[in-house]
């Protein structure tokens, strides 16, 4: 379960970081 939710969670967090960075 953790592995399944980890991928989209990290991707969303990374995308959010890029959006907040700009």
GROMACS .gro file of N, CA and C in nm:
model
   66
    1UNK      N    1   0.084  -0.120   0.000
    1UNK     CA    2   0.000   0.000   0.000
    1UNK      C    3   0.087   0.124   0.000
    2UNK      N    4   0.189   0.124   0.084
    2UNK     CA    5   0.277   0.241   0.093
    2UNK      C    6   0.348   0.264  -0.040
    3UNK      N    7   0.396   0.157  -0.100
    3UNK     CA    8   0.468   0.170  -0.227
    3UNK      C    9   0.374   0.222  -0.336
    4UNK      N   10   0.249   0.179  -0.330
    4UNK     CA   11   0.152   0.218  -0.433
    4UNK      C   12   0.118   0.367  -0.422
    5UNK      N   13   0.114   0.418  -0.299
    5UNK     CA   14   0.076   0.559  -0.278
    5UNK      C   15   0.200   0.649  -0.275
    6UNK      N   16   0.315   0.589  -0.260
    6UNK     CA   17   0.438   0.667  -0.250
    6UNK      C   18   0.470   0.736  -0.382
    7UNK      N   19   0.454   0.664  -0.493
    7UNK     CA   20   0.489   0.719  -0.624
    7UNK      C   21   0.408   0.844  -0.658
    8UNK      N   22   0.275   0.839  -0.659
    8UNK     CA   23   0.196   0.958  -0.690
    8UNK      C   24   0.212   1.066  -0.585
    9UNK      N   25   0.235   1.027  -0.461
    9UNK     CA   26   0.252   1.124  -0.354
    9UNK      C   27   0.379   1.205  -0.377
   10UNK      N   28   0.488   1.137  -0.410
   10UNK     CA   29   0.615   1.206  -0.435
   10UNK      C   30   0.603   1.293  -0.560
   11UNK      N   31   0.538   1.241  -0.662
   11UNK     CA   32   0.520   1.316  -0.787
   11UNK      C   33   0.440   1.443  -0.762
   12UNK      N   34   0.334   1.431  -0.684
   12UNK     CA   35   0.249   1.547  -0.653
   12UNK      C   36   0.328   1.647  -0.570
   13UNK      N   37   0.404   1.599  -0.474
   13UNK     CA   38   0.483   1.687  -0.389
   13UNK      C   39   0.590   1.758  -0.471
   14UNK      N   40   0.653   1.685  -0.563
   14UNK     CA   41   0.757   1.744  -0.649
   14UNK      C   42   0.696   1.849  -0.741
   15UNK      N   43   0.581   1.816  -0.798
   15UNK     CA   44   0.512   1.911  -0.886
   15UNK      C   45   0.469   2.035  -0.810
   16UNK      N   46   0.422   2.014  -0.688
   16UNK     CA   47   0.379   2.128  -0.605
   16UNK      C   48   0.498   2.216  -0.571
   17UNK      N   49   0.613   2.153  -0.546
   17UNK     CA   50   0.734   2.228  -0.512
   17UNK      C   51   0.776   2.314  -0.630
   18UNK      N   52   0.768   2.258  -0.751
   18UNK     CA   53   0.806   2.334  -0.870
   18UNK      C   54   0.710   2.451  -0.890
   19UNK      N   55   0.581   2.427  -0.867
   19UNK     CA   56   0.481   2.533  -0.884
   19UNK      C   57   0.504   2.643  -0.782
   20UNK      N   58   0.532   2.605  -0.658
   20UNK     CA   59   0.554   2.704  -0.552
   20UNK      C   60   0.686   2.777  -0.576
   21UNK      N   61   0.780   2.707  -0.638
   21UNK     CA   62   0.912   2.767  -0.662
   21UNK      C   63   0.901   2.881  -0.762
   22UNK      N   64   0.816   2.864  -0.862
   22UNK     CA   65   0.802   2.969  -0.963
   22UNK      C   66   0.716   3.081  -0.910
   0.00000   0.00000   0.00000
